[in-house]
Short mmCIF file of C-alpha atoms in Angstrom, two decimals:
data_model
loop_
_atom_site.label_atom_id
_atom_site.label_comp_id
_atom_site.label_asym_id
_atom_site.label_seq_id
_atom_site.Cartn_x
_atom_site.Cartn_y
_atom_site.Cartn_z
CA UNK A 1 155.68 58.31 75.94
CA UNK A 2 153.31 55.50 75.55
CA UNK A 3 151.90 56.52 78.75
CA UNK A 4 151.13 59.80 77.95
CA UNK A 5 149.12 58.19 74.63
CA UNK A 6 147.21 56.07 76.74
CA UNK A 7 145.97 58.82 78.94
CA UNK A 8 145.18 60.93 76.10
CA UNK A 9 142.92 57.65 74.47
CA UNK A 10 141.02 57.76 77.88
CA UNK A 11 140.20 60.64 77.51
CA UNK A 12 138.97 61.15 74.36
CA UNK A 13 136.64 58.13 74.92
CA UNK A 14 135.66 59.91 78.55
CA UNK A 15 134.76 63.40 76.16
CA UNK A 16 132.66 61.34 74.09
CA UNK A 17 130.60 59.31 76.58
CA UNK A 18 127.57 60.76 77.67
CA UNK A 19 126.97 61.67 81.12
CA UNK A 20 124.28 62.06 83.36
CA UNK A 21 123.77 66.09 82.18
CA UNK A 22 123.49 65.31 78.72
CA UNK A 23 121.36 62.33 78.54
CA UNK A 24 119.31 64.30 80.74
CA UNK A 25 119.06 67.01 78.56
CA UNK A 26 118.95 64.74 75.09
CA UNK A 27 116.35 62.99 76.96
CA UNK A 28 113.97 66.28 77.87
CA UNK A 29 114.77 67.64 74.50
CA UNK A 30 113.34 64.55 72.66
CA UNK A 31 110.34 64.88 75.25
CA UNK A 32 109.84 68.61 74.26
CA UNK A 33 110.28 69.85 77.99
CA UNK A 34 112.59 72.13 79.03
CA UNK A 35 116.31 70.58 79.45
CA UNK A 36 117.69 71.24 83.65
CA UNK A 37 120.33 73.83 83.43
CA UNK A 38 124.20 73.46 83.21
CA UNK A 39 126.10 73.10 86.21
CA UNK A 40 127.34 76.76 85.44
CA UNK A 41 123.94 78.19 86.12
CA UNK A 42 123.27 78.87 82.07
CA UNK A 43 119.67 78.28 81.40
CA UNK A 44 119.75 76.52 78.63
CA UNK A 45 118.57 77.57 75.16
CA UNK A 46 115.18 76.03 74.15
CA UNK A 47 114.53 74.57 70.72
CA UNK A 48 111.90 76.13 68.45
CA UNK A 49 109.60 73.43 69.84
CA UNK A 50 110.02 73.26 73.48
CA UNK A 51 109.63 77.25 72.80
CA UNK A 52 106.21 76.83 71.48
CA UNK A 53 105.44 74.21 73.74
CA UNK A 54 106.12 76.93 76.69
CA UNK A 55 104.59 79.21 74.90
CA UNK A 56 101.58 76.95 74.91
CA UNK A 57 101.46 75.58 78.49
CA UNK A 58 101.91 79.82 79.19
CA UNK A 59 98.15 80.42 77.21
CA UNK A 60 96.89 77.50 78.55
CA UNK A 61 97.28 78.57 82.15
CA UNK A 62 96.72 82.02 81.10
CA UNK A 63 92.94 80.96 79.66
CA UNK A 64 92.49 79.11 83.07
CA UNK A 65 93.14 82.02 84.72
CA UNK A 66 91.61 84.83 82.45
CA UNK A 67 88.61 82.49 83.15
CA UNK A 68 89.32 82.78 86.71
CA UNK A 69 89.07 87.11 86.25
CA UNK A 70 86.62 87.00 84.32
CA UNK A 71 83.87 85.32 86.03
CA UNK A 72 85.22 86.76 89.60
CA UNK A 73 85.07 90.43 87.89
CA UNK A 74 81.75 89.93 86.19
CA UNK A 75 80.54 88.52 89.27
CA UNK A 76 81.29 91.24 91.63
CA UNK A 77 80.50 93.92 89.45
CA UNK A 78 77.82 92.81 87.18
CA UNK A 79 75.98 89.86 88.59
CA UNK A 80 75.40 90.27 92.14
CA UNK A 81 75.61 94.16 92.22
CA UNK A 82 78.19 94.45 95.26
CA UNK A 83 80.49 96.56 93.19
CA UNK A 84 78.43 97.97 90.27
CA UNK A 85 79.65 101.66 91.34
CA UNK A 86 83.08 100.37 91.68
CA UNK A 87 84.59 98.75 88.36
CA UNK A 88 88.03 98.99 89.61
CA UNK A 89 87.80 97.18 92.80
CA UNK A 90 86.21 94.08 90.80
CA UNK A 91 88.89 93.94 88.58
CA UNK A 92 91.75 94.30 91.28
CA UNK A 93 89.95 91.31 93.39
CA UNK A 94 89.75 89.34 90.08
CA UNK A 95 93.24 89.62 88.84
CA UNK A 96 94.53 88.93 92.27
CA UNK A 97 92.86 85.52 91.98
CA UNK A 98 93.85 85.01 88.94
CA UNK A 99 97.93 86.06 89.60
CA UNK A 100 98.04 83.53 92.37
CA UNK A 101 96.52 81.11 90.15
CA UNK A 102 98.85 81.58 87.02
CA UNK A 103 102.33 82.55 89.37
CA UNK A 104 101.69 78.98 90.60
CA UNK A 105 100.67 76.94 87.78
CA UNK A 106 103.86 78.59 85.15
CA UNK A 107 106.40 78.58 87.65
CA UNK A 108 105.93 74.84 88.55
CA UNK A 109 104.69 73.96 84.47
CA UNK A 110 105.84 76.17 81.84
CA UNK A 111 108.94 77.65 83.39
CA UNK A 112 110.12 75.02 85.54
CA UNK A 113 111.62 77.61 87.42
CA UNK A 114 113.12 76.52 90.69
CA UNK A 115 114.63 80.06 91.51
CA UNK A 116 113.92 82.26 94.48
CA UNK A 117 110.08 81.98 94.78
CA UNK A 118 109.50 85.09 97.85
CA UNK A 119 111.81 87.19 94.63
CA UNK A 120 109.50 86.05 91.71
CA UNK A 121 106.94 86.67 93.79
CA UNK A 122 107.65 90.15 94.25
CA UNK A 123 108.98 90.77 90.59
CA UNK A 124 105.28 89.57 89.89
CA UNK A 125 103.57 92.30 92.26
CA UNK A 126 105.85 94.61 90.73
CA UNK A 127 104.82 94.11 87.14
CA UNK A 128 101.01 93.94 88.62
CA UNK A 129 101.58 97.11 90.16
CA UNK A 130 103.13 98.65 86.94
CA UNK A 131 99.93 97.13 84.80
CA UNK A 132 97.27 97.01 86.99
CA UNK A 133 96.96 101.00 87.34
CA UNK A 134 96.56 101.74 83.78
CA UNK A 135 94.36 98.68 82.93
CA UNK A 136 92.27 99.14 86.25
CA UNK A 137 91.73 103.46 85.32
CA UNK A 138 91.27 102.90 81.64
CA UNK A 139 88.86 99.77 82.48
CA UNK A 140 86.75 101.92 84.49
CA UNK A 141 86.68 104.98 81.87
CA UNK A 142 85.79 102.65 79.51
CA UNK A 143 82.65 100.89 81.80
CA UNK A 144 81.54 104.63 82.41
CA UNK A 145 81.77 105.39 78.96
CA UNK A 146 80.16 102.36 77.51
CA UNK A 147 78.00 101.50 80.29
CA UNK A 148 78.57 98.60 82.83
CA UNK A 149 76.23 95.98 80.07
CA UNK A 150 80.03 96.25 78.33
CA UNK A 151 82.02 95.31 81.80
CA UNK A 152 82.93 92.04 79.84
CA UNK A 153 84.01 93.39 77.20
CA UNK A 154 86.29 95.84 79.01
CA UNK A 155 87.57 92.98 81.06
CA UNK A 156 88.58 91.07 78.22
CA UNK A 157 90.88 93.93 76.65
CA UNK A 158 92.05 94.45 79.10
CA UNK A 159 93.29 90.61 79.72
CA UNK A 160 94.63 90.72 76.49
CA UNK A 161 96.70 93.16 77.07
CA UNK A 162 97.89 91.72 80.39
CA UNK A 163 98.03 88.41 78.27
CA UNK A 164 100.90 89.53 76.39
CA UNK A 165 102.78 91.64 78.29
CA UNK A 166 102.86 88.90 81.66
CA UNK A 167 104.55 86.74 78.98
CA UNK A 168 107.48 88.17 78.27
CA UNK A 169 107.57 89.81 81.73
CA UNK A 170 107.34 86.30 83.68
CA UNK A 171 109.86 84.72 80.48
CA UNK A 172 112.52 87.14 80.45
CA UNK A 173 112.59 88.58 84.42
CA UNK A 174 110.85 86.66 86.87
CA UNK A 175 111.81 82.68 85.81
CA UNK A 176 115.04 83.44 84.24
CA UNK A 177 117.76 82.64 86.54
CA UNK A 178 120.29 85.43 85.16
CA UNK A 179 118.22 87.80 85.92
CA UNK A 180 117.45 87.06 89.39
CA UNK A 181 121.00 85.61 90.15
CA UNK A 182 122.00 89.23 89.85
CA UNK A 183 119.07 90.55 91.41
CA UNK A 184 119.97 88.77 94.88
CA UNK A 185 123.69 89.40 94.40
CA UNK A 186 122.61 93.36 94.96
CA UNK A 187 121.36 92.28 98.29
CA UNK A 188 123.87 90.23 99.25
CA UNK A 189 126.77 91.31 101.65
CA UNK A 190 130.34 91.52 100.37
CA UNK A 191 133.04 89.74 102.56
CA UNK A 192 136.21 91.37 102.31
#
């Protein structure tokens, strides 16, 4: 019996001591960063800070790379004169740029995602496909019915818009590991 009371002492004092996982994640949460994941593959839930602080890092990089579109856009069709007929291709060339630019910088930064990068890679071409169209037509109604002087302008609607929806598109789908965890489990064989 007084075995059985020792073993249960142990561990009680084992359950309270902290390990490596959560002084690792008491650590990053008193840093603001984003704490590693559970051993169960359960991102785990951000505080109201490190939320804004992602959030943050997110418009950061975003600027950096609306800056990125902008100038590459404006250049090709306003500046040199190479695209002036062509509003559309100027603005597919500079958010290309600009997607490699801010893919790179969140996923290594913001998101600290380590997930499949070829699959959030595609998930990102996806969601360019499914916004570039739209912003890339309406864009170029919009330069022929302002004029190309108002390219800029155009350009930076529509990077708002991309602004916002890229957010919750690279937060919720492409870096969260639930969602791609059962993305690649489609693809992957069954043994029987």
């Amino acid at each position: 019996m007084e075995e059985k009371n020792l073993d249960e002492e142990n561990a009680d004092l084992t359950a309270s001591e902290p390990t490596e996982e959560t002084a690792a994640t008491d650590a990053a949460a008193t840093a603001g960063e984003v704490p590693p994941a559970v051993e169960s593959n359960t991102p785990a839930k951000l505080s109201k800070k490190q939320q804004f602080l992602q959030l943050l890092k997110f418009t950061v990089f975003m600027a950096s790379a609306g800056a990125i579109q902008l100038l590459s856009t404006t250049a090709l069709h306003q500046w040199t004169g190479w695209l002036a007929d062509y509003y559309w291709i100027a603005y597919v060339i500079g958010l290309t740029l600009s997607v490699v630019w801010s893919f790179t910088f969140n996923r290594k930064f913001t998101f600290k995602a380590a997930n499949n990068v070829p699959l959030a890679m595609v998930l990102v071409v996806i969601y360019n496909c499914l916004i570039v169209i739209p912003l890339a037509w309406g864009g170029d109604e919009l330069v022929k019915l302002w004029g190309n002087d108002l390219g800029v302008v155009v350009t930076i609607i529509t990077m708002l818009i991309n602004f916002v929806t890229e957010f919750f598109w690279d937060k919720f789908i492409v870096f969260n590991k639930k969602v791609t965890d059962k993305i690649l489990s489609l693809f992957k064989k069954k043994d029987k």
